[in-house]
mmCIF file of C-alpha atoms in Angstrom:
data_model
loop_
_atom_site.group_PDB
_atom_site.id
_atom_site.type_symbol
_atom_site.label_atom_id
_atom_site.label_comp_id
_atom_site.label_asym_id
_atom_site.label_seq_id
_atom_site.Cartn_x
_atom_site.Cartn_y
_atom_site.Cartn_z
ATOM 1 C CA MET A 15 0.000 0.000 0.000
ATOM 2 C CA LYS A 16 1.216 3.506 -0.846
ATOM 3 C CA GLU A 17 -0.060 6.863 0.410
ATOM 4 C CA LEU A 18 0.544 9.795 -1.951
ATOM 5 C CA LYS A 19 -0.556 13.374 -2.546
ATOM 6 C CA TYR A 20 -1.324 15.088 -5.841
ATOM 7 C CA GLY A 21 -2.100 18.735 -5.223
ATOM 8 C CA ASP A 22 -4.771 18.757 -2.518
ATOM 9 C CA LEU A 23 -5.842 15.186 -3.315
ATOM 10 C CA ALA A 24 -4.915 12.259 -1.062
ATOM 11 C CA VAL A 25 -4.239 9.052 -3.008
ATOM 12 C CA THR A 26 -4.000 5.500 -1.675
ATOM 13 C CA ILE A 27 -2.746 2.645 -3.860
ATOM 14 C CA LEU A 28 -3.889 -0.814 -2.725
ATOM 15 C CA ASP A 29 -2.627 -4.219 -3.812
ATOM 16 C CA SER A 30 -5.874 -5.381 -5.420
ATOM 17 C CA ASN A 31 -9.396 -4.371 -6.365
ATOM 18 C CA GLU A 32 -10.729 -6.354 -3.413
ATOM 19 C CA ALA A 33 -8.364 -4.581 -1.008
ATOM 20 C CA LEU A 34 -9.431 -1.248 -2.501
ATOM 21 C CA GLY A 35 -13.081 -2.023 -1.861
ATOM 22 C CA LYS A 36 -12.460 -3.054 1.733
ATOM 23 C CA ARG A 37 -10.305 -0.009 2.542
ATOM 24 C CA ALA A 38 -12.800 2.376 0.945
ATOM 25 C CA ALA A 39 -15.681 0.711 2.822
ATOM 26 C CA GLN A 40 -13.768 1.099 6.082
ATOM 27 C CA ASP A 41 -13.129 4.793 5.419
ATOM 28 C CA PHE A 42 -16.742 5.246 4.347
ATOM 29 C CA ALA A 43 -17.969 3.695 7.596
ATOM 30 C CA VAL A 44 -15.790 6.093 9.606
ATOM 31 C CA ALA A 45 -17.068 9.034 7.540
ATOM 32 C CA THR A 46 -20.692 8.085 8.248
ATOM 33 C CA GLN A 47 -19.943 7.749 11.958
ATOM 34 C CA ASN A 48 -18.267 11.159 12.054
ATOM 35 C CA ALA A 49 -21.105 12.801 10.126
ATOM 36 C CA LEU A 50 -23.711 11.279 12.450
ATOM 37 C CA LYS A 51 -21.989 12.742 15.517
ATOM 38 C CA ASN A 52 -23.478 16.110 14.618
ATOM 39 C CA LYS A 53 -26.694 15.054 12.847
ATOM 40 C CA SER A 54 -29.494 12.621 13.578
ATOM 41 C CA GLU A 55 -29.480 11.515 9.926
ATOM 42 C CA ILE A 56 -27.393 12.149 6.826
ATOM 43 C CA SER A 57 -27.585 11.858 3.051
ATOM 44 C CA ILE A 58 -24.954 10.425 0.734
ATOM 45 C CA ILE A 59 -24.311 10.095 -3.010
ATOM 46 C CA LEU A 60 -23.255 6.723 -4.423
ATOM 47 C CA ALA A 61 -21.985 5.719 -7.851
ATOM 48 C CA THR A 62 -22.989 2.732 -9.957
ATOM 49 C CA GLY A 63 -20.987 0.535 -12.293
ATOM 50 C CA ASN A 64 -18.590 -2.375 -12.286
ATOM 51 C CA SER A 65 -15.766 -0.422 -10.646
ATOM 52 C CA GLN A 66 -17.919 0.053 -7.544
ATOM 53 C CA LEU A 67 -18.675 -3.632 -6.956
ATOM 54 C CA SER A 68 -15.736 -4.449 -4.667
ATOM 55 C CA PHE A 69 -16.766 -1.510 -2.473
ATOM 56 C CA VAL A 70 -20.437 -2.476 -2.440
ATOM 57 C CA ASN A 71 -19.575 -6.095 -1.633
ATOM 58 C CA ALA A 72 -17.429 -4.868 1.258
ATOM 59 C CA LEU A 73 -20.348 -2.778 2.536
ATOM 60 C CA TYR A 74 -22.459 -5.937 2.792
ATOM 61 C CA GLU A 75 -19.927 -7.363 5.254
ATOM 62 C CA ARG A 76 -19.958 -4.386 7.628
ATOM 63 C CA SER A 77 -22.217 -3.983 10.648
ATOM 64 C CA ASP A 78 -20.944 -0.555 11.752
ATOM 65 C CA ILE A 79 -22.922 1.596 9.293
ATOM 66 C CA GLU A 80 -26.289 2.913 10.511
ATOM 67 C CA TRP A 81 -28.200 2.658 7.259
ATOM 68 C CA SER A 82 -31.479 3.474 9.007
ATOM 69 C CA LYS A 83 -30.109 7.017 9.394
ATOM 70 C CA ILE A 84 -28.750 7.362 5.857
ATOM 71 C CA SER A 85 -30.605 8.501 2.728
ATOM 72 C CA VAL A 86 -29.047 7.682 -0.631
ATOM 73 C CA PHE A 87 -28.804 9.675 -3.858
ATOM 74 C CA HIS A 88 -27.145 8.487 -7.046
ATOM 75 C CA MET A 89 -25.388 10.303 -9.868
ATOM 76 C CA ASP A 90 -26.950 9.789 -13.252
ATOM 77 C CA GLU A 91 -29.562 8.101 -15.415
ATOM 78 C CA TYR A 92 -30.154 7.661 -19.122
ATOM 79 C CA LEU A 93 -33.019 9.646 -20.586
ATOM 80 C CA GLY A 94 -35.714 7.589 -22.247
ATOM 81 C CA ILE A 95 -35.449 4.397 -20.205
ATOM 82 C CA ASP A 96 -37.399 3.341 -17.131
ATOM 83 C CA ASP A 97 -36.231 1.703 -13.919
ATOM 84 C CA LYS A 98 -36.987 -1.774 -15.290
ATOM 85 C CA HIS A 99 -34.434 -1.456 -18.104
ATOM 86 C CA SER A 100 -31.367 -3.655 -17.592
ATOM 87 C CA ALA A 101 -29.064 -0.636 -18.052
ATOM 88 C CA SER A 102 -30.929 1.634 -15.634
ATOM 89 C CA PHE A 103 -28.754 3.071 -12.877
ATOM 90 C CA PHE A 104 -31.933 3.513 -10.812
ATOM 91 C CA ARG A 105 -32.412 -0.259 -11.085
ATOM 92 C CA TRP A 106 -28.735 -0.930 -10.215
ATOM 93 C CA MET A 107 -29.095 1.132 -7.041
ATOM 94 C CA HIS A 108 -32.449 -0.411 -6.137
ATOM 95 C CA GLU A 109 -31.164 -3.964 -6.449
ATOM 96 C CA ARG A 110 -27.729 -3.549 -4.861
ATOM 97 C CA ILE A 111 -28.236 -0.742 -2.341
ATOM 98 C CA GLU A 112 -31.891 -0.180 -1.479
ATOM 99 C CA LEU A 113 -32.949 -3.826 -1.200
ATOM 100 C CA LYS A 114 -29.774 -5.173 0.414
ATOM 101 C CA LEU A 115 -28.630 -2.346 2.703
ATOM 102 C CA LYS A 116 -32.067 -0.879 3.461
ATOM 103 C CA PRO A 117 -31.194 2.816 3.840
ATOM 104 C CA LYS A 118 -33.646 5.283 5.370
ATOM 105 C CA ALA A 119 -34.543 6.476 1.863
ATOM 106 C CA PHE A 120 -33.383 6.050 -1.719
ATOM 107 C CA TYR A 121 -33.873 8.943 -4.130
ATOM 108 C CA GLY A 122 -33.647 7.534 -7.649
ATOM 109 C CA ILE A 123 -33.269 9.635 -10.774
ATOM 110 C CA ARG A 124 -36.045 8.828 -13.248
ATOM 111 C CA GLY A 125 -35.246 8.729 -16.934
ATOM 112 C CA ASP A 126 -38.814 8.125 -18.089
ATOM 113 C CA VAL A 127 -40.364 11.453 -17.047
ATOM 114 C CA PRO A 128 -39.936 14.948 -18.557
ATOM 115 C CA ALA A 129 -36.340 15.992 -17.920
ATOM 116 C CA ALA A 130 -37.174 19.515 -16.734
ATOM 117 C CA GLU A 131 -39.537 18.137 -14.087
ATOM 118 C CA GLU A 132 -36.969 15.608 -12.882
ATOM 119 C CA ILE A 133 -34.218 18.233 -12.707
ATOM 120 C CA ALA A 134 -36.461 20.445 -10.571
ATOM 121 C CA ARG A 135 -37.456 17.553 -8.295
ATOM 122 C CA TYR A 136 -33.938 16.238 -7.786
ATOM 123 C CA THR A 137 -32.447 19.708 -7.295
ATOM 124 C CA GLU A 138 -34.957 20.366 -4.528
ATOM 125 C CA LEU A 139 -34.117 17.046 -2.856
ATOM 126 C CA LEU A 140 -30.377 17.742 -3.000
ATOM 127 C CA GLN A 141 -30.800 21.251 -1.615
ATOM 128 C CA LYS A 142 -33.031 20.011 1.190
ATOM 129 C CA ASN A 143 -30.865 17.058 2.206
ATOM 130 C CA LYS A 144 -27.340 18.378 1.491
ATOM 131 C CA PRO A 145 -25.318 15.145 1.127
ATOM 132 C CA SER A 146 -22.424 14.710 3.559
ATOM 133 C CA ILE A 147 -20.522 12.027 1.613
ATOM 134 C CA CYS A 148 -20.026 11.274 -2.074
ATOM 135 C CA VAL A 149 -18.581 7.984 -3.350
ATOM 136 C CA MET A 150 -17.701 8.165 -7.037
ATOM 137 C CA GLY A 151 -15.339 6.869 -9.712
ATOM 138 C CA ILE A 152 -13.368 8.029 -12.729
ATOM 139 C CA GLY A 153 -14.406 6.946 -16.233
ATOM 140 C CA GLU A 154 -12.143 5.765 -19.026
ATOM 141 C CA ASN A 155 -12.161 9.228 -20.616
ATOM 142 C CA GLY A 156 -11.663 10.948 -17.253
ATOM 143 C CA HIS A 157 -15.363 11.638 -16.777
ATOM 144 C CA VAL A 158 -16.969 11.953 -13.346
ATOM 145 C CA ALA A 159 -20.590 10.791 -13.334
ATOM 146 C CA PHE A 160 -21.667 11.702 -16.898
ATOM 147 C CA ASN A 161 -19.651 14.924 -16.989
ATOM 148 C CA ASP A 162 -17.730 14.049 -20.143
ATOM 149 C CA PRO A 163 -14.961 16.188 -21.658
ATOM 150 C CA PRO A 164 -15.103 19.128 -21.797
ATOM 151 C CA ALA A 165 -16.663 19.322 -18.334
ATOM 152 C CA ASP A 166 -18.171 22.459 -16.841
ATOM 153 C CA PHE A 167 -16.228 23.245 -13.664
ATOM 154 C CA SER A 168 -18.072 26.496 -12.947
ATOM 155 C CA THR A 169 -21.779 25.645 -13.232
ATOM 156 C CA LYS A 170 -23.996 26.419 -10.259
ATOM 157 C CA GLU A 171 -26.513 23.736 -11.276
ATOM 158 C CA LEU A 172 -26.688 20.506 -9.290
ATOM 159 C CA ILE A 173 -28.141 18.262 -12.002
ATOM 160 C CA LYS A 174 -28.406 18.784 -15.751
ATOM 161 C CA ILE A 175 -28.995 17.158 -19.140
ATOM 162 C CA VAL A 176 -25.872 16.044 -21.000
ATOM 163 C CA GLU A 177 -25.288 14.774 -24.521
ATOM 164 C CA LEU A 178 -23.648 11.354 -24.549
ATOM 165 C CA ASP A 179 -21.606 12.004 -27.666
ATOM 166 C CA ASP A 180 -18.152 11.121 -26.360
ATOM 167 C CA MET A 181 -17.260 7.844 -28.092
ATOM 168 C CA THR A 182 -14.994 6.620 -25.280
ATOM 169 C CA CYS A 183 -17.828 7.048 -22.792
ATOM 170 C CA ARG A 184 -20.330 5.335 -25.088
ATOM 171 C CA LEU A 185 -17.997 2.407 -25.734
ATOM 172 C CA GLN A 186 -17.394 2.023 -22.006
ATOM 173 C CA GLN A 187 -21.122 1.591 -21.382
ATOM 174 C CA VAL A 188 -21.405 -1.008 -24.154
ATOM 175 C CA ASN A 189 -18.254 -2.875 -23.085
ATOM 176 C CA GLU A 190 -19.508 -3.054 -19.496
ATOM 177 C CA GLY A 191 -22.581 -4.852 -20.814
ATOM 178 C CA HIS A 192 -25.135 -2.099 -20.236
ATOM 179 C CA PHE A 193 -26.187 -2.056 -23.913
ATOM 180 C CA ALA A 194 -25.895 -4.573 -26.743
ATOM 181 C CA SER A 195 -24.569 -1.981 -29.200
ATOM 182 C CA LEU A 196 -23.878 1.736 -29.600
ATOM 183 C CA GLU A 197 -27.155 2.071 -31.508
ATOM 184 C CA ASP A 198 -29.092 0.864 -28.459
ATOM 185 C CA MET A 199 -27.596 3.440 -26.116
ATOM 186 C CA PRO A 200 -29.502 6.693 -25.430
ATOM 187 C CA LEU A 201 -27.968 9.940 -26.633
ATOM 188 C CA GLN A 202 -28.802 11.934 -23.493
ATOM 189 C CA ALA A 203 -28.677 11.480 -19.743
ATOM 190 C CA LEU A 204 -29.250 13.351 -16.517
ATOM 191 C CA THR A 205 -26.160 13.763 -14.359
ATOM 192 C CA LEU A 206 -25.132 15.427 -11.156
ATOM 193 C CA THR A 207 -22.704 18.230 -11.958
ATOM 194 C CA VAL A 208 -19.068 18.470 -10.891
ATOM 195 C CA ARG A 209 -20.147 20.978 -8.263
ATOM 196 C CA ALA A 210 -22.731 18.587 -6.801
ATOM 197 C CA LEU A 211 -20.182 15.758 -6.636
ATOM 198 C CA LEU A 212 -17.544 17.809 -4.821
ATOM 199 C CA ASP A 213 -19.838 19.746 -2.457
ATOM 200 C CA PRO A 214 -20.053 17.050 0.285
ATOM 201 C CA GLU A 215 -17.621 17.214 3.204
ATOM 202 C CA THR A 216 -16.132 13.826 2.253
ATOM 203 C CA VAL A 217 -15.542 12.588 -1.302
ATOM 204 C CA LEU A 218 -14.233 9.046 -1.873
ATOM 205 C CA VAL A 219 -13.137 8.238 -5.433
ATOM 206 C CA LEU A 220 -12.833 4.511 -6.230
ATOM 207 C CA THR A 221 -10.964 3.729 -9.443
ATOM 208 C CA PRO A 222 -9.646 0.184 -9.930
ATOM 209 C CA GLU A 223 -8.802 -1.753 -13.131
ATOM 210 C CA SER A 224 -6.257 -1.343 -15.918
ATOM 211 C CA ARG A 225 -8.782 0.205 -18.314
ATOM 212 C CA LYS A 226 -8.755 3.293 -16.070
ATOM 213 C CA ALA A 227 -4.933 3.619 -15.953
ATOM 214 C CA GLN A 228 -4.601 6.269 -18.675
ATOM 215 C CA ALA A 229 -7.417 8.367 -17.208
ATOM 216 C CA VAL A 230 -5.765 8.140 -13.784
ATOM 217 C CA LYS A 231 -2.418 9.241 -15.213
ATOM 218 C CA ASP A 232 -4.004 12.153 -17.092
ATOM 219 C CA SER A 233 -5.984 13.206 -14.015
ATOM 220 C CA LEU A 234 -3.043 13.164 -11.616
ATOM 221 C CA GLU A 235 0.012 13.974 -13.737
ATOM 222 C CA GLY A 236 -1.581 16.064 -16.463
ATOM 223 C CA PRO A 237 -2.838 19.660 -16.273
ATOM 224 C CA LEU A 238 -6.033 20.827 -14.599
ATOM 225 C CA THR A 239 -8.341 20.958 -17.603
ATOM 226 C CA PRO A 240 -12.008 20.413 -18.522
ATOM 227 C CA THR A 241 -10.799 17.979 -21.196
ATOM 228 C CA CYS A 242 -9.959 15.636 -18.305
ATOM 229 C CA PRO A 243 -12.852 16.209 -15.886
ATOM 230 C CA ALA A 244 -11.303 14.185 -13.041
ATOM 231 C CA SER A 245 -8.280 16.506 -12.992
ATOM 232 C CA ILE A 246 -10.447 18.819 -10.838
ATOM 233 C CA LEU A 247 -9.940 16.350 -7.988
ATOM 234 C CA LYS A 248 -6.423 17.720 -7.468
ATOM 235 C CA THR A 249 -8.040 20.892 -6.121
ATOM 236 C CA ALA A 250 -10.280 19.014 -3.650
ATOM 237 C CA PRO A 251 -8.806 18.669 -0.137
ATOM 238 C CA ASN A 252 -11.992 16.855 0.929
ATOM 239 C CA ALA A 253 -11.394 14.071 -1.629
ATOM 240 C CA HIS A 254 -9.514 10.762 -1.378
ATOM 241 C CA LEU A 255 -8.677 8.661 -4.449
ATOM 242 C CA TYR A 256 -8.309 4.875 -4.132
ATOM 243 C CA LEU A 257 -6.362 2.976 -6.816
ATOM 244 C CA ASP A 258 -5.228 -0.612 -7.262
ATOM 245 C CA GLN A 259 -2.022 -1.872 -8.887
ATOM 246 C CA ASP A 260 -3.664 -1.982 -12.313
ATOM 247 C CA SER A 261 -5.188 1.498 -12.359
ATOM 248 C CA SER A 262 -1.979 3.065 -10.983
ATOM 249 C CA ALA A 263 0.346 1.229 -13.377
ATOM 250 C CA LEU A 264 1.090 4.228 -15.623
ATOM 251 C CA LEU A 265 1.907 6.675 -12.826
ATOM 252 C CA ALA A 266 5.511 7.849 -12.513
ATOM 253 C CA LEU A 267 5.994 6.595 -8.956
#
């Protein structure tokens, strides 16, 4: 295990994806305990996707997280699909988080209702509940949630419509098995903004696997630029990035 610093960002490199998930789950548990010292209940933001599975599996093994006091948001959803669709992030969260961990509440983003109405509803929920913790990842093109390059670092919005026109992002979704082909994948999504992801007091960024190695290198060793959205993490003293041997392989250590 290595502990590093890139700008304001703390970075921990673990030996394996499984070790990453367990360490992140441990730190997450401590963060929930600290947040609940000052509040009777808290809200959090969680990510979906294959890179989050070791973390989620580690959460199932822990008994020191008071889920009955925790409400859960997630980050994004495709427009034009409902929560029964196999690629729905709402469905992913319902099956893996809501049903198994039984949080106080789960606020899913709906992709099958008018986008303007859903943006208004979700913005109000975020403003009312003010998440204390965000657990996220970095995409193969450096995206965070569905904030693809070039990302908007200055928006004051909390959730917005984005065009899914970045080919690396689209291929990632197909290769992860969410869609059978590029033609099947929606062209738009709703996503939490960079601001919304970094606003919480604690931000844990989980990024295992070799397919993320170039994005990790660009984020940490490259310039701060909207063309690599995750590079903004270097300015976030409240954030902690977790890597494994594969995702850190291209770093000049």
